[in-house]
mmCIF file of C-alpha atoms in Angstrom:
data_model
loop_
_atom_site.group_PDB
_atom_site.id
_atom_site.type_symbol
_atom_site.label_atom_id
_atom_site.label_comp_id
_atom_site.label_asym_id
_atom_site.label_seq_id
_atom_site.Cartn_x
_atom_site.Cartn_y
_atom_site.Cartn_z
ATOM 1 C CA UNK V 1 -24.592 -20.413 10.387
ATOM 2 C CA UNK V 2 -25.829 -16.829 10.549
ATOM 3 C CA UNK V 3 -25.677 -14.845 7.329
ATOM 4 C CA UNK V 4 -26.508 -11.164 6.986
ATOM 5 C CA UNK V 5 -27.490 -9.697 3.643
ATOM 6 C CA UNK V 6 -28.035 -6.090 2.689
ATOM 7 C CA UNK V 7 -29.923 -5.163 -0.437
ATOM 8 C CA UNK V 8 -29.377 -3.112 -2.493
ATOM 9 C CA UNK V 9 -25.587 -2.884 -2.549
ATOM 10 C CA UNK V 10 -25.868 0.680 -3.802
ATOM 11 C CA UNK V 11 -28.647 3.249 -3.964
ATOM 12 C CA UNK V 12 -28.793 6.721 -5.485
ATOM 13 C CA UNK V 13 -31.776 9.003 -4.837
ATOM 14 C CA UNK V 14 -32.537 12.725 -5.161
ATOM 15 C CA UNK V 15 -32.386 14.887 -2.096
ATOM 16 C CA UNK V 16 -35.575 15.099 -0.089
ATOM 17 C CA UNK V 17 -36.830 11.583 -0.746
ATOM 18 C CA UNK V 18 -37.685 9.115 1.982
ATOM 19 C CA UNK V 19 -35.867 5.829 1.590
ATOM 20 C CA UNK V 20 -35.549 2.363 3.097
ATOM 21 C CA UNK V 21 -32.458 0.236 3.473
ATOM 22 C CA UNK V 22 -32.880 -3.470 4.046
ATOM 23 C CA UNK V 23 -31.033 -5.984 6.169
ATOM 24 C CA UNK V 24 -31.948 -9.665 6.391
ATOM 25 C CA UNK V 25 -30.529 -12.445 8.522
ATOM 26 C CA UNK V 26 -30.976 -16.200 8.358
ATOM 27 C CA UNK V 27 -30.966 -17.109 12.065
ATOM 28 C CA UNK V 28 -33.610 -15.323 14.113
ATOM 29 C CA UNK V 29 -31.916 -16.106 17.454
ATOM 30 C CA UNK V 30 -30.140 -12.772 17.602
ATOM 31 C CA UNK V 31 -29.345 -10.799 20.735
ATOM 32 C CA UNK V 32 -29.470 -7.406 19.053
ATOM 33 C CA UNK V 33 -29.082 -5.689 15.700
ATOM 34 C CA UNK V 34 -27.160 -2.516 15.062
ATOM 35 C CA UNK V 35 -27.080 -0.065 12.179
ATOM 36 C CA UNK V 36 -23.903 1.873 11.391
ATOM 37 C CA UNK V 37 -22.813 4.390 8.833
ATOM 38 C CA UNK V 38 -19.339 4.636 7.436
ATOM 39 C CA UNK V 39 -17.985 7.689 5.697
ATOM 40 C CA UNK V 40 -15.052 7.331 3.281
ATOM 41 C CA UNK V 41 -11.773 7.085 5.159
ATOM 42 C CA UNK V 42 -13.542 7.196 8.496
ATOM 43 C CA UNK V 43 -14.549 4.762 11.164
ATOM 44 C CA UNK V 44 -18.024 3.558 11.806
ATOM 45 C CA UNK V 45 -20.676 5.589 13.546
ATOM 46 C CA UNK V 46 -23.276 3.665 15.461
ATOM 47 C CA UNK V 47 -26.740 4.886 14.462
ATOM 48 C CA UNK V 48 -29.276 2.682 16.167
ATOM 49 C CA UNK V 49 -29.252 -0.447 18.295
ATOM 50 C CA UNK V 50 -32.340 -2.645 18.544
ATOM 51 C CA UNK V 51 -32.501 -5.318 21.199
ATOM 52 C CA UNK V 52 -34.150 -8.589 20.226
ATOM 53 C CA UNK V 53 -37.188 -7.756 22.350
ATOM 54 C CA UNK V 54 -37.738 -4.423 20.614
ATOM 55 C CA UNK V 55 -39.578 -3.656 17.400
ATOM 56 C CA UNK V 56 -38.071 -0.313 16.474
ATOM 57 C CA UNK V 57 -35.795 2.505 17.481
ATOM 58 C CA UNK V 58 -35.844 6.119 16.348
ATOM 59 C CA UNK V 59 -33.208 8.824 16.249
ATOM 60 C CA UNK V 60 -34.012 12.061 14.481
ATOM 61 C CA UNK V 61 -34.824 11.315 10.846
ATOM 62 C CA UNK V 62 -33.822 7.676 11.245
ATOM 63 C CA UNK V 63 -36.100 4.820 12.186
ATOM 64 C CA UNK V 64 -34.973 1.227 12.395
ATOM 65 C CA UNK V 65 -37.403 -1.654 12.655
ATOM 66 C CA UNK V 66 -36.818 -5.268 13.562
ATOM 67 C CA UNK V 67 -38.917 -8.302 12.694
ATOM 68 C CA UNK V 68 -37.057 -11.203 14.239
ATOM 69 C CA UNK V 69 -39.443 -13.905 13.072
ATOM 70 C CA UNK V 70 -38.987 -12.986 9.425
ATOM 71 C CA UNK V 71 -35.297 -12.172 9.823
ATOM 72 C CA UNK V 72 -35.562 -8.598 8.638
ATOM 73 C CA UNK V 73 -34.600 -5.123 9.668
ATOM 74 C CA UNK V 74 -35.142 -1.890 7.806
ATOM 75 C CA UNK V 75 -33.548 1.497 8.211
ATOM 76 C CA UNK V 76 -35.880 4.291 7.174
ATOM 77 C CA UNK V 77 -34.364 7.680 6.386
ATOM 78 C CA UNK V 78 -36.812 10.559 6.109
ATOM 79 C CA UNK V 79 -36.235 13.656 3.989
ATOM 80 C CA UNK V 80 -32.808 12.553 2.809
ATOM 81 C CA UNK V 81 -29.973 15.075 2.590
ATOM 82 C CA UNK V 82 -26.641 15.022 0.734
ATOM 83 C CA UNK V 83 -24.946 14.637 4.125
ATOM 84 C CA UNK V 84 -26.636 11.255 4.478
ATOM 85 C CA UNK V 85 -24.422 9.917 1.688
ATOM 86 C CA UNK V 86 -22.367 7.087 3.207
ATOM 87 C CA UNK V 87 -22.215 3.320 3.421
ATOM 88 C CA UNK V 88 -24.747 1.867 5.833
ATOM 89 C CA UNK V 89 -24.003 -1.420 7.551
ATOM 90 C CA UNK V 90 -26.081 -3.643 9.757
ATOM 91 C CA UNK V 91 -24.680 -6.164 12.197
ATOM 92 C CA UNK V 92 -26.342 -8.803 14.361
ATOM 93 C CA UNK V 93 -24.947 -10.090 17.617
ATOM 94 C CA UNK V 94 -25.349 -13.767 18.458
ATOM 95 C CA UNK V 95 -24.815 -14.311 22.160
ATOM 96 C CA UNK V 96 -24.962 -18.088 21.665
ATOM 97 C CA UNK V 97 -21.442 -18.036 20.271
ATOM 98 C CA UNK V 98 -20.510 -14.442 21.002
ATOM 99 C CA UNK V 99 -20.255 -13.481 17.373
ATOM 100 C CA UNK V 100 -21.018 -10.233 15.609
ATOM 101 C CA UNK V 101 -22.039 -10.895 12.019
ATOM 102 C CA UNK V 102 -21.922 -8.056 9.512
ATOM 103 C CA UNK V 103 -23.676 -7.297 6.273
ATOM 104 C CA UNK V 104 -21.622 -6.026 3.358
ATOM 105 C CA UNK V 105 -23.329 -2.625 3.446
ATOM 106 C CA UNK V 106 -25.429 -0.404 1.205
ATOM 107 C CA UNK V 107 -23.665 2.536 -0.408
ATOM 108 C CA UNK V 108 -26.087 5.443 -0.395
ATOM 109 C CA UNK V 109 -25.710 8.532 -2.566
ATOM 110 C CA UNK V 110 -28.063 11.462 -2.116
ATOM 111 C CA UNK V 111 -27.993 13.755 -5.129
ATOM 112 C CA UNK V 112 -28.463 17.500 -4.462
ATOM 113 C CA UNK W 1 -12.035 15.278 22.270
ATOM 114 C CA UNK W 2 -11.614 12.147 20.193
ATOM 115 C CA UNK W 3 -13.476 9.249 21.836
ATOM 116 C CA UNK W 4 -11.631 6.342 20.203
ATOM 117 C CA UNK W 5 -8.281 7.174 18.694
ATOM 118 C CA UNK W 6 -6.022 4.927 16.668
ATOM 119 C CA UNK W 7 -2.466 5.537 15.626
ATOM 120 C CA UNK W 8 -1.099 5.569 13.062
ATOM 121 C CA UNK W 9 -3.779 6.429 10.526
ATOM 122 C CA UNK W 10 -1.667 5.067 7.668
ATOM 123 C CA UNK W 11 0.996 2.390 7.850
ATOM 124 C CA UNK W 12 3.040 1.351 4.825
ATOM 125 C CA UNK W 13 5.644 -1.310 5.402
ATOM 126 C CA UNK W 14 7.376 -4.234 3.808
ATOM 127 C CA UNK W 15 6.543 -7.881 4.016
ATOM 128 C CA UNK W 16 8.165 -9.625 6.938
ATOM 129 C CA UNK W 17 8.258 -6.588 9.221
ATOM 130 C CA UNK W 18 6.677 -6.364 12.684
ATOM 131 C CA UNK W 19 4.344 -3.462 13.408
ATOM 132 C CA UNK W 20 1.946 -2.238 16.071
ATOM 133 C CA UNK W 21 -1.260 -0.244 15.975
ATOM 134 C CA UNK W 22 -2.353 1.585 19.094
ATOM 135 C CA UNK W 23 -5.861 2.292 20.286
ATOM 136 C CA UNK W 24 -7.093 4.377 23.165
ATOM 137 C CA UNK W 25 -10.592 5.258 24.303
ATOM 138 C CA UNK W 26 -11.533 8.010 26.745
ATOM 139 C CA UNK W 27 -15.165 6.995 27.140
ATOM 140 C CA UNK W 28 -14.692 4.888 30.248
ATOM 141 C CA UNK W 29 -15.934 1.833 28.345
ATOM 142 C CA UNK W 30 -15.243 -1.662 29.616
ATOM 143 C CA UNK W 31 -14.950 -3.467 26.290
ATOM 144 C CA UNK W 32 -12.683 -2.865 23.315
ATOM 145 C CA UNK W 33 -12.489 -4.554 19.940
ATOM 146 C CA UNK W 34 -10.319 -4.937 16.895
ATOM 147 C CA UNK W 35 -11.911 -5.409 13.485
ATOM 148 C CA UNK W 36 -10.421 -6.007 10.064
ATOM 149 C CA UNK W 37 -12.120 -4.557 7.004
ATOM 150 C CA UNK W 38 -11.142 -6.204 3.760
ATOM 151 C CA UNK W 39 -11.135 -4.795 0.250
ATOM 152 C CA UNK W 40 -14.818 -5.649 -0.139
ATOM 153 C CA UNK W 41 -15.655 -3.500 2.899
ATOM 154 C CA UNK W 42 -16.497 -6.562 4.907
ATOM 155 C CA UNK W 43 -15.846 -6.134 8.610
ATOM 156 C CA UNK W 44 -14.735 -9.064 10.717
ATOM 157 C CA UNK W 45 -14.188 -9.130 14.455
ATOM 158 C CA UNK W 46 -10.693 -10.184 15.433
ATOM 159 C CA UNK W 47 -10.460 -9.705 19.185
ATOM 160 C CA UNK W 48 -12.437 -8.333 22.061
ATOM 161 C CA UNK W 49 -11.239 -7.438 25.544
ATOM 162 C CA UNK W 50 -13.351 -6.700 28.583
ATOM 163 C CA UNK W 51 -11.526 -4.992 31.460
ATOM 164 C CA UNK W 52 -8.179 -6.180 30.087
ATOM 165 C CA UNK W 53 -9.377 -9.773 29.748
ATOM 166 C CA UNK W 54 -9.598 -11.452 26.345
ATOM 167 C CA UNK W 55 -13.182 -12.514 25.685
ATOM 168 C CA UNK W 56 -13.218 -13.060 21.939
ATOM 169 C CA UNK W 57 -10.408 -14.441 19.861
ATOM 170 C CA UNK W 58 -11.587 -15.229 16.383
ATOM 171 C CA UNK W 59 -9.657 -17.392 14.005
ATOM 172 C CA UNK W 60 -6.812 -15.116 13.100
ATOM 173 C CA UNK W 61 -3.177 -16.054 12.541
ATOM 174 C CA UNK W 62 -1.157 -16.108 15.736
ATOM 175 C CA UNK W 63 1.061 -13.460 14.166
ATOM 176 C CA UNK W 64 -1.620 -11.090 15.476
ATOM 177 C CA UNK W 65 -1.336 -10.445 19.195
ATOM 178 C CA UNK W 66 -3.513 -7.969 21.071
ATOM 179 C CA UNK W 67 -2.311 -6.370 24.256
ATOM 180 C CA UNK W 68 -4.404 -4.469 26.766
ATOM 181 C CA UNK W 69 -2.275 -2.714 29.411
ATOM 182 C CA UNK W 70 -5.421 -1.179 30.919
ATOM 183 C CA UNK W 71 -9.065 -1.014 29.981
ATOM 184 C CA UNK W 72 -8.611 2.237 28.068
ATOM 185 C CA UNK W 73 -6.024 0.771 25.696
ATOM 186 C CA UNK W 74 -6.005 -2.131 23.283
ATOM 187 C CA UNK W 75 -3.001 -2.375 21.016
ATOM 188 C CA UNK W 76 -2.554 -4.746 18.106
ATOM 189 C CA UNK W 77 0.856 -6.148 17.304
ATOM 190 C CA UNK W 78 1.459 -7.963 14.041
ATOM 191 C CA UNK W 79 4.545 -10.092 13.406
ATOM 192 C CA UNK W 80 5.992 -11.122 10.050
ATOM 193 C CA UNK W 81 3.553 -9.085 7.981
ATOM 194 C CA UNK W 82 2.179 -10.703 4.838
ATOM 195 C CA UNK W 83 0.580 -9.240 1.710
ATOM 196 C CA UNK W 84 -2.825 -10.518 2.808
ATOM 197 C CA UNK W 85 -2.640 -8.402 5.941
ATOM 198 C CA UNK W 86 -3.271 -5.293 3.845
ATOM 199 C CA UNK W 87 -6.585 -3.892 5.055
ATOM 200 C CA UNK W 88 -8.113 -1.233 7.222
ATOM 201 C CA UNK W 89 -8.100 -2.124 10.910
ATOM 202 C CA UNK W 90 -10.701 -0.577 13.176
ATOM 203 C CA UNK W 91 -10.652 -0.305 16.917
ATOM 204 C CA UNK W 92 -13.920 0.100 18.792
ATOM 205 C CA UNK W 93 -15.244 0.264 22.327
ATOM 206 C CA UNK W 94 -18.561 -0.230 24.039
ATOM 207 C CA UNK W 95 -19.906 0.017 27.574
ATOM 208 C CA UNK W 96 -20.418 -3.276 29.393
ATOM 209 C CA UNK W 97 -20.211 -6.645 27.690
ATOM 210 C CA UNK W 98 -23.583 -6.903 26.037
ATOM 211 C CA UNK W 99 -22.418 -5.531 22.726
ATOM 212 C CA UNK W 100 -24.067 -2.212 23.250
ATOM 213 C CA UNK W 101 -23.623 0.690 20.874
ATOM 214 C CA UNK W 102 -20.052 0.610 19.665
ATOM 215 C CA UNK W 103 -17.859 3.618 19.106
ATOM 216 C CA UNK W 104 -15.271 3.239 16.409
ATOM 217 C CA UNK W 105 -11.945 4.812 15.686
ATOM 218 C CA UNK W 106 -11.214 6.189 12.230
ATOM 219 C CA UNK W 107 -9.238 3.128 11.190
ATOM 220 C CA UNK W 108 -5.636 2.356 10.336
ATOM 221 C CA UNK W 109 -4.942 1.660 6.689
ATOM 222 C CA UNK W 110 -2.186 -0.948 6.528
ATOM 223 C CA UNK W 111 -0.450 -1.454 3.185
ATOM 224 C CA UNK W 112 2.118 -4.187 2.732
ATOM 225 C CA UNK W 113 4.616 -3.731 -0.069
#
């Protein structure tokens, strides 16, 4: 049974720092992995989608990597800004049973 | 223009009532989803429709019934509401069926008194 874990549960860093959020999964037979951010009281915003055949995806200051064999993905945020404060979630899609499995999220606070 | 819109944003009602949440997307996507987010912020898929056809129906009580009149709409009807139904419900859509990038609505916060 696939399990997705995100560590840490919460992270607080000063503005301007580069940071890494982690996502690990127990079953490497994923179809894709997606990173989202959620702002309080808002829906989810899809940030990056990595297909199982890909190693990384980049969008602006965000870079997501995928290492299927070790069951890990990281979300790298460069030059963090207070506007990056949100909860970041990763989700893996298993096409074997058509399930989307979510992590519990990392709550990120960027201090001005 | 809002891409995925859900109504209402807040819903407060009493146990035993029947209520509906509406969702519409103007992105031309083929697939729509309903998720439930519990108090621990954990998101769980409930249903998924592709071109009005049900493709995912997770283990949810049969008091929950999705309805898709066309591929731009996926409504969620809940009968005989229970305290445990209190949560935030998110609608989402994506192009195609391969679980591409999903676009989410802002959520409907359901509170059962």
